[in-house]
Amino acid sequence: MVAHLLRLKLTLLRNSLRRSPWQLVGLGIGALYALGIVGVGIAGLLLLRQADVATAQTVVVLGGAAAVLGWAIIPIVASAADMTLDPARFTTFAVPMPQMLTGLALAGLIGTPGAATSLVALATVGTWSRSFLGAVGALVGAILGVLTCVVLARVVTAGTVGLASSRRFKDVSAIAFLIPLVLMGPIVAGVARGIQSSAGFVAELARFLEWTPAGAAWALGGEFAAGHYGTATLKLLIALASLAALALCWKVLLERALVTPPYAGTAKKKTSGLGLFGMVPATPTGAIVARSLSYWLRDPRYAGSLVVVPLLPVLLWFQASQSGFYGLLQFVGPLTAFLLAWSIASDVSYDSTAFALHVSAGVRGSQDRLGRAVACLVFALPIVLLFSVVPMFIIGDWTLLPGILGLSLGVLFTGLGLSSVVSARYTTPVPLPGDSPFKKPPGNVAQTLAVQFGGMAVLLLLVSPELALVAVQLAGGGPVPGWICLALGPVLGFVLFVAGVRLGGKWLEVRAPELLAQLAVNR
Amino acid sequence: MTFEHLQPPAAAAPVSPADPAPPVPALALRGLAKRFGTKIAVDGISLDVPAGSFYGIVGPNGAGKTTTLSMATGLLRPDFGTALVHGVDVWQRPLEAKKLMGVLPDGVRLFDRLTGEQLVSYAGLLRGMDRAVVVSRVAELLAALDLSQDAGTLVVDYSAGMTKKIALASALIHAPRLLVLDEPFESVDPVSAANIRDILERYVASGGTVIVSSHVMDLVQRMCDHVAVVAGGRVLAAGTVDQVRGGESLEDRFVHLVGGRSHAEGLEWLRTF
């Protein structure tokens, strides 16, 4: 039965690859990325062999505990839990529980994260291969530790399945997860500084974690290598007991889940009235503005990029305060303008096949383009203006303001025009409606990259007059180029915006059915 | 509850017997064909749907029903052939043709982060309708489809049947002359299905044309006056329901035409427990 489950998992993996060669490319890229991390991890662990026992022990235990934490958290926040072997699908098959548990746990090791964790964990055997007993201890510890990771992930998924299938939780957690991700740099720097100031703290933390389920298994190798057989036995018992306890938890949760399927329809959100649709002009363009704005607010895939926007100046300010060079902070306006304008470059892809409504309603291409662009402009314009002015205020140097304002407006309008053309012509594989914003479906990677980088190159070319003027001013050309830029940016941007909406509209009208067919493939 | 709004505007003027010109069909397909890779999904379908008829399209899974209807409604470009809606070529003059049609496609998503009320209003406004008209029609449609309670719920939180009904409302809002509904009764509860049937029958009675695709023969036999049997991308039979079924029940006739019925041989072990 266990072998059956493992074979099922492998078959599922192979069949998913057979659906299209691009799936294979996606897996390949994921595997390469993982391989890089694994390579670094293994090399580091092997190098630790030369380090003194205490340091090696600290690193191994902290790394192991971090892995356990990761396996516990990532399935919920990223809603990326691997549900191919969802226990609920075995309800009708009467699989004996012990075999089901073993099979599912081992199946969890198949796939990139499982394989990566196992490989790195096994490398700890290398770290402790200074003595035979150390190596054996490390091997036992690695097996116990990896199993703890896998089972813990299963417990967490089983325990939160009701929560995780509620749409509101998914929406909120996906966005909330973005914030630490974006602020990773400052957080890491802050933690690093904290560690520098109290070097003893890390070691203390590791000593503490060794006695908890998160770190006990990972400490075995070090304890055996150091010859502390008493504590080693105690920690082995802790590790075994926590694995057993987790397995028991999982069993209970699974038994419950098998007879009570999750109830998803909690707390339906009720809003009365037309909302934004009552505020826009009653035209197709107005309706599209209202629809797009509703999506910017309600769809985590859009809202996610809105959350990033206020974090951008924070990030740049942090960078500036670290390096003492505030020059980059002045460019937060144009940068935000670029981000927001480019964000609608895959607008039609985000619609997925819901775009069929626009096709069957016979919406004119230019109305479609203009509606989406204006919706973005409604919030992008005030944000970009604010972000262009406030940094000058912080730095107390206003000389660059006219040039930056011109550049920001130029980038914003030009970018919106360009995005209107790009999204009318190309679809890109994006997370499907209702999926986590992190779940990039594999697709034509080459085309996606070509569209992204090609589009950015074209944008750079289109705003090159504004860029050149700001560069001249920065190079000591006096305030005049800045003022020229302030006049030129909005005018040139607006002309390109209108041209983009027109051209994109024309293409959209001609190719709407083909676009819809592509969307149906990507879905 | 009245449905004046839903009545098709300017139903084709009655043709007097002396009039030599034949009436323009609501939908005329000529040699429609579509190939996906090496698989020919639709292999030259020609069909006339008379104005004012309730037309059923039946066929086994994978017969090409959805592909045909997508090509007829301007959602999928045919490799060959033409589609005319009340004489307007769907692929030459798409904007004009689409004004005449209300479409319920199968297997496409909706803008499901809108509330039900917003989605139907969106469909109306996209058609360039006046806001006051949209608001009053949306309220009537939601009441008629028993969705008033859930008007303010996001469509993503709807059940499958409710989703089908809200998509139907989006297709009806602009009172089209031709309704093309792909599997409109799938996962809809019996009471709602009866209500929808009432709405459609009254719509046909006042001169509108309805095309539905379905697997449910019984439903088509009771509801439709015309039927076409499609299999393997071709029309096997088309005409009035009585012509097509020729004395048999539509279901028997269908199985007859399409074939592929396995006479319960083998599977003896199923009776041994």
Short mmCIF file of N, CA, C and O in Angstrom, two decimals, chain B residues 12 15 22-30 47-57 84-87 177-179 203-204 207-211 225-228 238-241 243:
data_model
loop_
_atom_site.label_atom_id
_atom_site.label_comp_id
_atom_site.label_asym_id
_atom_site.label_seq_id
_atom_site.Cartn_x
_atom_site.Cartn_y
_atom_site.Cartn_z
N ALA B 12 -39.21 40.08 -35.84
CA ALA B 12 -39.35 40.14 -37.29
C ALA B 12 -40.81 40.24 -37.69
O ALA B 12 -41.67 39.54 -37.16
N VAL B 15 -44.40 37.33 -41.88
CA VAL B 15 -44.29 37.23 -43.33
C VAL B 15 -45.62 36.75 -43.87
O VAL B 15 -46.11 35.70 -43.47
N PRO B 22 -38.03 34.32 -48.50
CA PRO B 22 -38.10 33.48 -47.30
C PRO B 22 -37.65 34.30 -46.09
O PRO B 22 -36.83 35.21 -46.24
N PRO B 23 -38.18 33.99 -44.91
CA PRO B 23 -37.78 34.76 -43.73
C PRO B 23 -36.31 34.53 -43.40
O PRO B 23 -35.79 33.44 -43.62
N VAL B 24 -35.68 35.58 -42.89
CA VAL B 24 -34.25 35.46 -42.53
C VAL B 24 -34.15 34.65 -41.26
O VAL B 24 -34.80 34.95 -40.27
N PRO B 25 -33.36 33.57 -41.25
CA PRO B 25 -33.22 32.79 -40.01
C PRO B 25 -32.52 33.60 -38.92
O PRO B 25 -31.72 34.49 -39.21
N ALA B 26 -32.85 33.28 -37.67
CA ALA B 26 -32.21 33.98 -36.55
C ALA B 26 -30.72 33.68 -36.54
O ALA B 26 -29.90 34.54 -36.25
N LEU B 27 -30.40 32.43 -36.85
CA LEU B 27 -28.99 32.07 -36.92
C LEU B 27 -28.81 31.12 -38.11
O LEU B 27 -29.55 30.15 -38.24
N ALA B 28 -27.87 31.45 -38.98
CA ALA B 28 -27.61 30.60 -40.12
C ALA B 28 -26.13 30.26 -40.11
O ALA B 28 -25.28 31.15 -40.19
N LEU B 29 -25.79 28.97 -39.96
CA LEU B 29 -24.41 28.52 -39.99
C LEU B 29 -24.17 27.87 -41.35
O LEU B 29 -24.99 27.07 -41.82
N ARG B 30 -23.06 28.21 -41.97
CA ARG B 30 -22.74 27.62 -43.27
C ARG B 30 -21.32 27.05 -43.25
O ARG B 30 -20.35 27.82 -43.22
N LEU B 47 -26.49 24.93 -40.48
CA LEU B 47 -27.70 24.82 -39.68
C LEU B 47 -28.49 26.10 -39.84
O LEU B 47 -27.90 27.18 -39.90
N ASP B 48 -29.82 25.99 -39.95
CA ASP B 48 -30.68 27.17 -39.95
C ASP B 48 -31.55 27.15 -38.72
O ASP B 48 -32.26 26.17 -38.49
N VAL B 49 -31.45 28.19 -37.91
CA VAL B 49 -32.32 28.30 -36.74
C VAL B 49 -33.37 29.34 -37.06
O VAL B 49 -33.07 30.53 -37.16
N PRO B 50 -34.65 28.92 -37.29
CA PRO B 50 -35.68 29.88 -37.69
C PRO B 50 -35.93 30.89 -36.58
O PRO B 50 -35.83 30.56 -35.39
N ALA B 51 -36.23 32.12 -36.97
CA ALA B 51 -36.56 33.15 -35.98
C ALA B 51 -37.80 32.71 -35.22
O ALA B 51 -38.74 32.16 -35.80
N GLY B 52 -37.80 32.93 -33.92
CA GLY B 52 -38.95 32.59 -33.10
C GLY B 52 -39.01 31.13 -32.70
O GLY B 52 -40.01 30.66 -32.18
N SER B 53 -37.92 30.38 -32.91
CA SER B 53 -37.95 28.97 -32.52
C SER B 53 -37.21 28.78 -31.20
O SER B 53 -36.44 29.62 -30.78
N PHE B 54 -37.51 27.66 -30.57
CA PHE B 54 -36.81 27.24 -29.35
C PHE B 54 -35.99 26.04 -29.77
O PHE B 54 -36.51 24.95 -29.94
N TYR B 55 -34.71 26.25 -30.00
CA TYR B 55 -33.90 25.28 -30.72
C TYR B 55 -32.96 24.55 -29.77
O TYR B 55 -32.20 25.18 -29.04
N GLY B 56 -33.03 23.24 -29.77
CA GLY B 56 -32.15 22.46 -28.91
C GLY B 56 -31.02 21.85 -29.73
O GLY B 56 -31.24 21.40 -30.84
N ILE B 57 -29.81 21.91 -29.18
CA ILE B 57 -28.69 21.21 -29.82
C ILE B 57 -28.23 20.13 -28.86
O ILE B 57 -27.85 20.43 -27.72
N LEU B 84 -24.32 33.73 -39.63
CA LEU B 84 -25.12 34.95 -39.80
C LEU B 84 -26.18 35.01 -38.70
O LEU B 84 -26.90 34.03 -38.49
N VAL B 85 -26.25 36.15 -38.01
CA VAL B 85 -27.29 36.35 -37.01
C VAL B 85 -28.28 37.36 -37.58
O VAL B 85 -27.91 38.52 -37.82
N HIS B 86 -29.48 36.90 -37.83
CA HIS B 86 -30.49 37.76 -38.48
C HIS B 86 -29.88 38.45 -39.70
O HIS B 86 -30.06 39.64 -39.92
N GLY B 87 -29.12 37.69 -40.45
CA GLY B 87 -28.55 38.21 -41.69
C GLY B 87 -27.26 39.00 -41.53
O GLY B 87 -26.66 39.40 -42.51
N ARG B 177 -32.22 39.65 -29.42
CA ARG B 177 -33.22 38.97 -30.25
C ARG B 177 -32.93 37.48 -30.33
O ARG B 177 -33.80 36.70 -30.63
N LEU B 178 -31.66 37.13 -30.06
CA LEU B 178 -31.28 35.72 -30.10
C LEU B 178 -30.51 35.39 -28.83
O LEU B 178 -29.60 36.10 -28.45
N LEU B 179 -30.92 34.30 -28.17
CA LEU B 179 -30.23 33.86 -26.97
C LEU B 179 -29.50 32.56 -27.28
O LEU B 179 -30.12 31.61 -27.76
N TYR B 203 -40.35 34.38 -23.58
CA TYR B 203 -39.48 35.14 -24.48
C TYR B 203 -39.68 34.65 -25.92
O TYR B 203 -39.82 35.45 -26.85
N VAL B 204 -39.75 33.34 -26.10
CA VAL B 204 -39.97 32.78 -27.45
C VAL B 204 -41.37 33.16 -27.95
O VAL B 204 -41.54 33.53 -29.12
N GLY B 207 -41.58 36.29 -29.73
CA GLY B 207 -40.84 36.48 -30.97
C GLY B 207 -39.35 36.30 -30.87
O GLY B 207 -38.65 36.39 -31.87
N GLY B 208 -38.82 36.07 -29.66
CA GLY B 208 -37.38 35.87 -29.53
C GLY B 208 -36.98 34.45 -29.94
O GLY B 208 -37.84 33.57 -30.08
N THR B 209 -35.71 34.24 -30.14
CA THR B 209 -35.21 32.92 -30.53
C THR B 209 -34.24 32.43 -29.45
O THR B 209 -33.40 33.21 -28.99
N VAL B 210 -34.38 31.17 -29.06
CA VAL B 210 -33.48 30.60 -28.06
C VAL B 210 -32.79 29.37 -28.63
O VAL B 210 -33.43 28.53 -29.26
N ILE B 211 -31.48 29.29 -28.45
CA ILE B 211 -30.74 28.07 -28.78
C ILE B 211 -30.14 27.56 -27.48
O ILE B 211 -29.44 28.30 -26.79
N ASP B 225 -38.94 23.30 -29.75
CA ASP B 225 -39.73 22.90 -30.91
C ASP B 225 -38.85 22.42 -32.05
O ASP B 225 -39.32 21.71 -32.92
N HIS B 226 -37.58 22.81 -32.05
CA HIS B 226 -36.65 22.31 -33.06
C HIS B 226 -35.47 21.66 -32.35
O HIS B 226 -35.15 22.02 -31.22
N VAL B 227 -34.79 20.77 -33.05
CA VAL B 227 -33.64 20.13 -32.44
C VAL B 227 -32.63 19.73 -33.52
O VAL B 227 -33.03 19.44 -34.66
N ALA B 228 -31.37 19.79 -33.18
CA ALA B 228 -30.33 19.28 -34.07
C ALA B 228 -29.51 18.29 -33.27
O ALA B 228 -29.17 18.56 -32.11
N ALA B 238 -31.54 17.28 -38.18
CA ALA B 238 -31.99 18.60 -37.73
C ALA B 238 -33.39 18.82 -38.26
O ALA B 238 -33.75 18.33 -39.33
N GLY B 239 -34.18 19.57 -37.50
CA GLY B 239 -35.55 19.86 -37.93
C GLY B 239 -36.42 20.09 -36.72
O GLY B 239 -35.90 20.33 -35.62
N THR B 240 -37.73 20.00 -36.90
CA THR B 240 -38.59 20.11 -35.74
C THR B 240 -38.41 18.85 -34.91
O THR B 240 -37.97 17.81 -35.42
N VAL B 241 -38.75 18.98 -33.64
CA VAL B 241 -38.53 17.85 -32.74
C VAL B 241 -39.27 16.62 -33.26
O VAL B 241 -38.75 15.51 -33.25
N GLN B 243 -40.16 15.87 -36.35
CA GLN B 243 -39.46 15.32 -37.54
C GLN B 243 -38.28 14.46 -37.11
O GLN B 243 -38.10 13.35 -37.60
#
